[in-house]
PDB file of C-alpha atoms and ligand atoms in Angstrom:
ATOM      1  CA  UNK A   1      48.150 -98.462-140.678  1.00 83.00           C
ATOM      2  CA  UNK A   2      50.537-101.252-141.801  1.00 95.00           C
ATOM      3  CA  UNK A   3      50.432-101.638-145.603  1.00 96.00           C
ATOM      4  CA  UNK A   4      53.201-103.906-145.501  1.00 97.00           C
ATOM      5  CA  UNK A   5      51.271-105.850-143.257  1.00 98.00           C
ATOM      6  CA  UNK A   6      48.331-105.954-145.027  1.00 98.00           C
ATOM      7  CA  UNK A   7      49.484-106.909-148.795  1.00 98.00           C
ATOM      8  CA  UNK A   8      51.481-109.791-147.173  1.00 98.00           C
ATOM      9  CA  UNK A   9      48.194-111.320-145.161  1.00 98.00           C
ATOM     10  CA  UNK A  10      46.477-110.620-148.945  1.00 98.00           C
ATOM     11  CA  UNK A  11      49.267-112.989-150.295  1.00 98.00           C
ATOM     12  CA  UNK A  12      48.580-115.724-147.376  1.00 98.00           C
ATOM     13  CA  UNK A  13      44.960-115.285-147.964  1.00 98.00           C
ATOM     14  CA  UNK A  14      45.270-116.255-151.837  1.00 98.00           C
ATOM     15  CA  UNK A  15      45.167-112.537-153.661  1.00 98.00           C
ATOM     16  CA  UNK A  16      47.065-111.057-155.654  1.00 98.00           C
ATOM     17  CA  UNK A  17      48.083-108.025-153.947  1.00 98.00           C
ATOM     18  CA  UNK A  18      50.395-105.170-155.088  1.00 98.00           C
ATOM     19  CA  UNK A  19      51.523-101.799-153.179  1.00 98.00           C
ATOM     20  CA  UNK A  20      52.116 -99.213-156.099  1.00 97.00           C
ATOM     21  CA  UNK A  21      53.554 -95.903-155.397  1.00 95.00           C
ATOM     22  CA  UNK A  22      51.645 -93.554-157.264  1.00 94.00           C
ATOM     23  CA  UNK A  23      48.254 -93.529-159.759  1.00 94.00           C
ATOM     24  CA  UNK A  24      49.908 -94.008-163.002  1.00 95.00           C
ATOM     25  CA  UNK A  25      52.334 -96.784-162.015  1.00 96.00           C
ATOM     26  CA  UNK A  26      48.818 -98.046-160.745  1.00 97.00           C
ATOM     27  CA  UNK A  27      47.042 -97.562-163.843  1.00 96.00           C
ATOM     28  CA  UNK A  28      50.117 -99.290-165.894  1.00 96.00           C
ATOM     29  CA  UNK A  29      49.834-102.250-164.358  1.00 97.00           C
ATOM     30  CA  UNK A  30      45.773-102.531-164.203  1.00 97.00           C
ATOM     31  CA  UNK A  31      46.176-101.830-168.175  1.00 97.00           C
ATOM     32  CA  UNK A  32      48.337-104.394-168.397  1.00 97.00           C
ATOM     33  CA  UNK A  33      46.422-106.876-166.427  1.00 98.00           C
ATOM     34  CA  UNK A  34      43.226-105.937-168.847  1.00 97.00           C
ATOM     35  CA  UNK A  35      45.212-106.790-172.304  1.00 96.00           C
ATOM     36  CA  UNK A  36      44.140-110.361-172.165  1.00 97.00           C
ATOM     37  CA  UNK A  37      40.202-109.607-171.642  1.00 98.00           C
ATOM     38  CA  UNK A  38      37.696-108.107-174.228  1.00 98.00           C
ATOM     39  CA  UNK A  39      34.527-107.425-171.916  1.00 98.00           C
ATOM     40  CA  UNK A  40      34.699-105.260-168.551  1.00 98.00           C
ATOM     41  CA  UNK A  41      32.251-104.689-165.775  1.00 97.00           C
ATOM     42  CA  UNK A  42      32.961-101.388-164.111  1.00 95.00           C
ATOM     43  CA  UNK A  43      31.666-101.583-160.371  1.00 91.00           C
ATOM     44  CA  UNK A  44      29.601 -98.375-158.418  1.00 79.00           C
ATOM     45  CA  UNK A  45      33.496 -97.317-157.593  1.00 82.00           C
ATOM     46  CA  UNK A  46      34.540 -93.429-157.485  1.00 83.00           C
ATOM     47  CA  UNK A  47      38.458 -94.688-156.990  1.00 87.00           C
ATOM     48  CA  UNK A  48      38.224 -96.268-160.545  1.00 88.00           C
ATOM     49  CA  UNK A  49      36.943 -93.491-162.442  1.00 85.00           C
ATOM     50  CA  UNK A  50      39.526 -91.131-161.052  1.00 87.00           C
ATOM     51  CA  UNK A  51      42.077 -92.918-162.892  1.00 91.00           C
ATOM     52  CA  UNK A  52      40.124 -92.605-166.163  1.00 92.00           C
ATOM     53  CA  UNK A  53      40.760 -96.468-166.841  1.00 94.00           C
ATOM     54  CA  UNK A  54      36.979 -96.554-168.042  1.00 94.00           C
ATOM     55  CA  UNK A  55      37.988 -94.248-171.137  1.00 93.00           C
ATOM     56  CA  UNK A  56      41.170 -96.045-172.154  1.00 95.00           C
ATOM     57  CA  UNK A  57      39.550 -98.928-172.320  1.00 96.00           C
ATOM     58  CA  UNK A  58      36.953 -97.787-174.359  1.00 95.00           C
ATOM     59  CA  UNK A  59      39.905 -96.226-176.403  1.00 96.00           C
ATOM     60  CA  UNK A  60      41.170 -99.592-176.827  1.00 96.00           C
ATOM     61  CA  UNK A  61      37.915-101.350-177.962  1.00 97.00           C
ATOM     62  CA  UNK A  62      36.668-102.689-175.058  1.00 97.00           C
ATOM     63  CA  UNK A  63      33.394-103.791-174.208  1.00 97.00           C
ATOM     64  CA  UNK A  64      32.603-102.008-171.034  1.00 96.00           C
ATOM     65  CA  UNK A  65      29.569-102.558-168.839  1.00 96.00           C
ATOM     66  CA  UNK A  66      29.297 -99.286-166.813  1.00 92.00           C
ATOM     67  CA  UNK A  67      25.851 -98.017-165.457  1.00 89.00           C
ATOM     68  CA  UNK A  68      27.197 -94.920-164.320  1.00 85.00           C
ATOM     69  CA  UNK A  69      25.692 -92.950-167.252  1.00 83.00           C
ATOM     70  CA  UNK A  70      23.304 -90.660-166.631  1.00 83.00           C
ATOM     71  CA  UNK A  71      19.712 -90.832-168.330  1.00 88.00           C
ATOM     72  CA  UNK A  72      19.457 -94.512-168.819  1.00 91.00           C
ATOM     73  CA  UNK A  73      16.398 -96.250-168.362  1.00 94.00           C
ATOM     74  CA  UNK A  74      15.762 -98.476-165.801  1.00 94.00           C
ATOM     75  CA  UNK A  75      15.922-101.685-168.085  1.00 95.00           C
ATOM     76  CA  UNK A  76      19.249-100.863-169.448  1.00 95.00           C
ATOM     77  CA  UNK A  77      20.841-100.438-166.268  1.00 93.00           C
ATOM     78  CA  UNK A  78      19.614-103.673-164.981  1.00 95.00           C
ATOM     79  CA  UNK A  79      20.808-105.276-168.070  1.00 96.00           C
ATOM     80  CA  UNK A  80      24.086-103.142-167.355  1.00 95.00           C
ATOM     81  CA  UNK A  81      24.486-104.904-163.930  1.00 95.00           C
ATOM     82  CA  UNK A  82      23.533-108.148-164.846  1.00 96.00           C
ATOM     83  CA  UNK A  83      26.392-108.056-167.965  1.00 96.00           C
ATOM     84  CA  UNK A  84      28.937-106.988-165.171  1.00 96.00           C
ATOM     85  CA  UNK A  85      28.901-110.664-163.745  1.00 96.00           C
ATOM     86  CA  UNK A  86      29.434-112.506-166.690  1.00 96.00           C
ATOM     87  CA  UNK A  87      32.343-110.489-168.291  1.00 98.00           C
ATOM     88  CA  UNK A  88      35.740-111.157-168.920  1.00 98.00           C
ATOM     89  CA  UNK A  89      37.186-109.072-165.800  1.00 98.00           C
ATOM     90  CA  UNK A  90      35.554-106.843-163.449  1.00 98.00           C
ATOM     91  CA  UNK A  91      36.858-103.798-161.419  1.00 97.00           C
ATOM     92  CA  UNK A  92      35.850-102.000-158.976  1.00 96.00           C
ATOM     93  CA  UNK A  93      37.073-100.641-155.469  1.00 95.00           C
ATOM     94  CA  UNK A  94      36.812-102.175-151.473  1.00 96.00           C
ATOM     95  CA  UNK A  95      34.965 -99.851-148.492  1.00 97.00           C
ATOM     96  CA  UNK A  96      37.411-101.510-146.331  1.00 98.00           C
ATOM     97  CA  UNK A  97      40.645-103.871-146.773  1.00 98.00           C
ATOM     98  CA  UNK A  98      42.316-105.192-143.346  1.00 98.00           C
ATOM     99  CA  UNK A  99      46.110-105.673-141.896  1.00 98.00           C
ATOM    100  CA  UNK A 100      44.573-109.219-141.424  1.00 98.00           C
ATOM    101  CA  UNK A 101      44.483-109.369-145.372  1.00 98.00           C
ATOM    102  CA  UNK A 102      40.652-109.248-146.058  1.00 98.00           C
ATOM    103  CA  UNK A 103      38.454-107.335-148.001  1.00 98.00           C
ATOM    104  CA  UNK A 104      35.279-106.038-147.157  1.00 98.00           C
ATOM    105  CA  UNK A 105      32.173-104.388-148.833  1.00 97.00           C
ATOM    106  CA  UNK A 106      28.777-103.519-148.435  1.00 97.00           C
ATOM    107  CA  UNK A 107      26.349-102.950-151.466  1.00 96.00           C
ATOM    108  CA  UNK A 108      22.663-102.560-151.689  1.00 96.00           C
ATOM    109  CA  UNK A 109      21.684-104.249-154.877  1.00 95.00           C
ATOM    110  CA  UNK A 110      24.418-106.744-154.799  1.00 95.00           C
ATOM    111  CA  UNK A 111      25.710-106.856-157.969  1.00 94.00           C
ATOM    112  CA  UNK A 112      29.485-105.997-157.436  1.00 95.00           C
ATOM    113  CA  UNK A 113      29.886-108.107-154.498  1.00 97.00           C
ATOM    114  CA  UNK A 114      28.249-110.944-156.619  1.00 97.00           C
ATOM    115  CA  UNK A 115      30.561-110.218-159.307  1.00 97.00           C
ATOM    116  CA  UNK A 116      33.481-110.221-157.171  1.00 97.00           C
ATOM    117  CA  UNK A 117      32.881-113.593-155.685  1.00 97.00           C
ATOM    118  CA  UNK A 118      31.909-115.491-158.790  1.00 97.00           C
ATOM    119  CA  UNK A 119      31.236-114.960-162.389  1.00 97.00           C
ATOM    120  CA  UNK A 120      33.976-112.897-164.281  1.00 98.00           C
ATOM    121  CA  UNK A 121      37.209-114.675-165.121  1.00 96.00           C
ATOM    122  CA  UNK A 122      39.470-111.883-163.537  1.00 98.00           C
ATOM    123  CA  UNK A 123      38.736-109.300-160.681  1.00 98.00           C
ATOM    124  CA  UNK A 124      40.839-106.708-159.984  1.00 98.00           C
ATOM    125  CA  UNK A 125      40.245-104.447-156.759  1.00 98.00           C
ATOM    126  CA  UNK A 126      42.070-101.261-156.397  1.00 97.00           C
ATOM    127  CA  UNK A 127      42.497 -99.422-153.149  1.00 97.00           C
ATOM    128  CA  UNK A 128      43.888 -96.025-151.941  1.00 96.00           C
ATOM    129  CA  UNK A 129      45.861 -96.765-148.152  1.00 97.00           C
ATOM    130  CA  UNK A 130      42.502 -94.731-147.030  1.00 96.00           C
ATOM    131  CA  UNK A 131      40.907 -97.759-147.249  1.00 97.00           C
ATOM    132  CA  UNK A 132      43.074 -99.836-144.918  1.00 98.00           C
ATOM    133  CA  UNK A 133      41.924-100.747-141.313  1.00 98.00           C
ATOM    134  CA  UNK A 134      43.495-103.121-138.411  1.00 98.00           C
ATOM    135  CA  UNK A 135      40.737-105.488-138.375  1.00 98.00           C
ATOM    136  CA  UNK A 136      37.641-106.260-139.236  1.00 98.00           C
ATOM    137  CA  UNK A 137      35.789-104.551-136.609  1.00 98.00           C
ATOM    138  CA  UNK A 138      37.191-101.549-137.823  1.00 98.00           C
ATOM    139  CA  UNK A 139      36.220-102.311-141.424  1.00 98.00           C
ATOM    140  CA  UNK A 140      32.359-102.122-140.119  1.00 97.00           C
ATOM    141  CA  UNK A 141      33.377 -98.938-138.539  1.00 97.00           C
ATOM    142  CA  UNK A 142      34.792 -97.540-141.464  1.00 97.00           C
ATOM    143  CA  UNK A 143      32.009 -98.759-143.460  1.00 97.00           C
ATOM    144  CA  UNK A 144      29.226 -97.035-141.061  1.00 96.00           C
ATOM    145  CA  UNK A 145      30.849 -94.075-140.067  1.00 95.00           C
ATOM    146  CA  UNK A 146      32.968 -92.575-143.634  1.00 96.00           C
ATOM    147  CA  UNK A 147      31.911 -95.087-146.598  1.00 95.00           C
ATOM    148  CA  UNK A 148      28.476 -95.511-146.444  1.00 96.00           C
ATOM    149  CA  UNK A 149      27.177 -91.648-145.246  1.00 96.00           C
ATOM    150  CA  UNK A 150      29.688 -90.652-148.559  1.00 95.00           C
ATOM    151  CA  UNK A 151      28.242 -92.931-150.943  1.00 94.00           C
ATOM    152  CA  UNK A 152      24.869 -91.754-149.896  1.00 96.00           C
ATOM    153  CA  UNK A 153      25.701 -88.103-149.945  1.00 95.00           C
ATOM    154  CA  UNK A 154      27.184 -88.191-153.307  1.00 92.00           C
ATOM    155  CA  UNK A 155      23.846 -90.365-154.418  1.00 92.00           C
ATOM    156  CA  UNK A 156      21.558 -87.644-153.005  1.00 94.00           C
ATOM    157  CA  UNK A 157      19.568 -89.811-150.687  1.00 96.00           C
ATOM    158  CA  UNK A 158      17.371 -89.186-148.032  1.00 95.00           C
ATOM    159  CA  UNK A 159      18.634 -91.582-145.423  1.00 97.00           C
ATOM    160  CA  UNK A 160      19.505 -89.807-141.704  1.00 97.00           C
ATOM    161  CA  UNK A 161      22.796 -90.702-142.491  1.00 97.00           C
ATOM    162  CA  UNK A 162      23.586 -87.654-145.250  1.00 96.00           C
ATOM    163  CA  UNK A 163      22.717 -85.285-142.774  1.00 95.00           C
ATOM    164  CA  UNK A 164      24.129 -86.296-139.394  1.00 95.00           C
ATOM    165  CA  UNK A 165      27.143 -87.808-141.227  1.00 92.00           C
ATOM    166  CA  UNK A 166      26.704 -91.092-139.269  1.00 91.00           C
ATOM    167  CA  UNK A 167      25.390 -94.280-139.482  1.00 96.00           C
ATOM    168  CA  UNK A 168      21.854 -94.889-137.743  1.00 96.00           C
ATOM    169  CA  UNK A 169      21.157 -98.787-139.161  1.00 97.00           C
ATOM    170  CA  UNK A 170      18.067 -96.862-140.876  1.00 97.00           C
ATOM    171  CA  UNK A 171      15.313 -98.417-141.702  1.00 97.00           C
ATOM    172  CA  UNK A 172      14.898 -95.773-144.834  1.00 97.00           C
ATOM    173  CA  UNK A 173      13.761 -96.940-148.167  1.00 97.00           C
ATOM    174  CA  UNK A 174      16.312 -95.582-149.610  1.00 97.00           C
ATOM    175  CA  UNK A 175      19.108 -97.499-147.578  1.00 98.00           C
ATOM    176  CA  UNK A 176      22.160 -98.508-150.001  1.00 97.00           C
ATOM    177  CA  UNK A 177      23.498-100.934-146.664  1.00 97.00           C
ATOM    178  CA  UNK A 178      21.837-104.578-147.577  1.00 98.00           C
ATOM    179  CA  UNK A 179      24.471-107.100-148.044  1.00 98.00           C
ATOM    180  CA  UNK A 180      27.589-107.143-146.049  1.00 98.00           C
ATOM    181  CA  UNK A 181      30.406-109.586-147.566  1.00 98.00           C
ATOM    182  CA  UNK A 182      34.248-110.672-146.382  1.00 98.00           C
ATOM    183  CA  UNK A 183      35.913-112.377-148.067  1.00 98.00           C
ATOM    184  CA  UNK A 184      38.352-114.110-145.712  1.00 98.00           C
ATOM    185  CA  UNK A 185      40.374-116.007-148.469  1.00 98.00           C
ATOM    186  CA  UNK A 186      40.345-115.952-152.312  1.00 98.00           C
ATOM    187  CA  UNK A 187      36.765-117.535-153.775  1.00 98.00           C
ATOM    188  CA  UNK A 188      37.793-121.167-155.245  1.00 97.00           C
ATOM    189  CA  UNK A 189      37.062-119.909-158.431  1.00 96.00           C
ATOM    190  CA  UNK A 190      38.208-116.385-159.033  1.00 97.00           C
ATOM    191  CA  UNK A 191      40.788-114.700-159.713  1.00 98.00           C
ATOM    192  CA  UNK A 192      41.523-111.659-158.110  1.00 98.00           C
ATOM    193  CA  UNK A 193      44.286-108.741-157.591  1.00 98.00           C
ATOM    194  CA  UNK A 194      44.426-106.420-155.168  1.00 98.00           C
ATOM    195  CA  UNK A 195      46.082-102.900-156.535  1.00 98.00           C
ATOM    196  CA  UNK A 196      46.790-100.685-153.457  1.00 98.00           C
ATOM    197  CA  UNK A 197      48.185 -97.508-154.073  1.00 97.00           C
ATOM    198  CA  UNK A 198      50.190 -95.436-151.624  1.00 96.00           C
ATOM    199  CA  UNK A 199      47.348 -92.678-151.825  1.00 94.00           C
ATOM    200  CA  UNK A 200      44.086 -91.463-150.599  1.00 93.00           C
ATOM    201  CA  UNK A 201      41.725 -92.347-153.259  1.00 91.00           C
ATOM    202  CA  UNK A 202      37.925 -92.742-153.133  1.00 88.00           C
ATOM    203  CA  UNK A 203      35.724 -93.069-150.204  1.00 89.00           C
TER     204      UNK A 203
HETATM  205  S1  SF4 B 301      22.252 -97.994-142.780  1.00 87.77           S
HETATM  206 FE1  SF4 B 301      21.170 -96.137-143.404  1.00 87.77          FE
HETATM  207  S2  SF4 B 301      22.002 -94.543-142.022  1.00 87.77           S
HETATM  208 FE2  SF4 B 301      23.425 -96.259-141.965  1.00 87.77          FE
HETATM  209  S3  SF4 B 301      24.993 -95.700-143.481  1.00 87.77           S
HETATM  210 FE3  SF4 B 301      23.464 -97.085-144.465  1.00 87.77          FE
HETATM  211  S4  SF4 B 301      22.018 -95.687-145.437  1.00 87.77           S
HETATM  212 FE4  SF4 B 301      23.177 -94.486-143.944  1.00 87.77          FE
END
């Protein structure tokens, strides 16, 4: 995997993008990037919550939109969700990022891909190198055959995928695969970095 490669097609393609060496250099810099910003939306994103940025900012007196709390009702969550795409800055993680410099995801209520095409002022995505692939077939591949089981392991579905550890396009009820998005260049109207750090984080 070319990382070099990758955060310079990010640059052509209008993002921010930044290679950082280790977690807390990482976390510095997203910190930084925050100071401006009073609300946060926290996206479905196990990378994120490793770095325990979700606490600091609380620390700091944030206002943090985060539905990963357990016990709350199914009105507050939506209302969680919904608050995540109209806040100052939203974070969250990628399922795949390519060499070609594009980011892809795939979500099965929608609302972090909504939020990270339009809505919050900032974005910022961050990324372990896990997470890089050539192209964007391989992103799908990625996506089908390590993000997606993962995400629906650690969920405690029932979907065929969480026991074969493969992707079967299900037709479950339960399937978190819905909306696929790409973004191929920046959206017009949002402004996002891409924090890659030169680790295996997430899934
Ligand atoms: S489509 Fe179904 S089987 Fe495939 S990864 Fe998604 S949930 Fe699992």
């Amino acid at each position: 995997m070319d990382v070099k490669r990758c955060i310079e097609n990010l640059r052509k393609n209008g993002f921010d993008a930044h290679l950082l060496e280790d977690i807390d250099d990482a976390k510095g810099m997203i910190l930084r990037m925050c100071s401006p910003y009073q609300t946060f939306g926290i996206g479905g994103s196990d990378t994120i919550r490793s770095m325990n940025i979700v606490s600091e900012l609380k620390r700091l007196g944030k206002t943090v939109y985060d539905h990963w709390i357990d016990g709350i009702s199914k009105e507050e969550d939506l209302r969680i969700r919904l608050a995540q795409g109209r806040c100052d800055c939203f974070m969250c993680s990628a399922n795949a990022i390519t060499e070609e410099g594009e980011i892809v995801n795939v979500d099965g209520i929608g609302n972090r891909v909504s939020a990270i095409c339009f809505g919050p002022k900032k974005v910022i995505i961050v990324s372990g190198i896990n997470k890089i692939v050539p192209d964007l077939n391989s992103a799908i591949k990625r996506i089908k055959e390590i993000a997606a089981p993962l995400r629906a392991k650690s969920l405690g579905l029932n979907t065929p995928c969480v026991k074969t550890g493969k992707c079967s396009n299900c037709d479950s009820p339960q399937r978190i695969c819905r909306i696929t998005t790409i973004l191929h260049k920046r959206p017009m109207l949002t402004d996002i970095s891409v924090i890659i750090v030169n680790k295996e984080m997430g899934y």
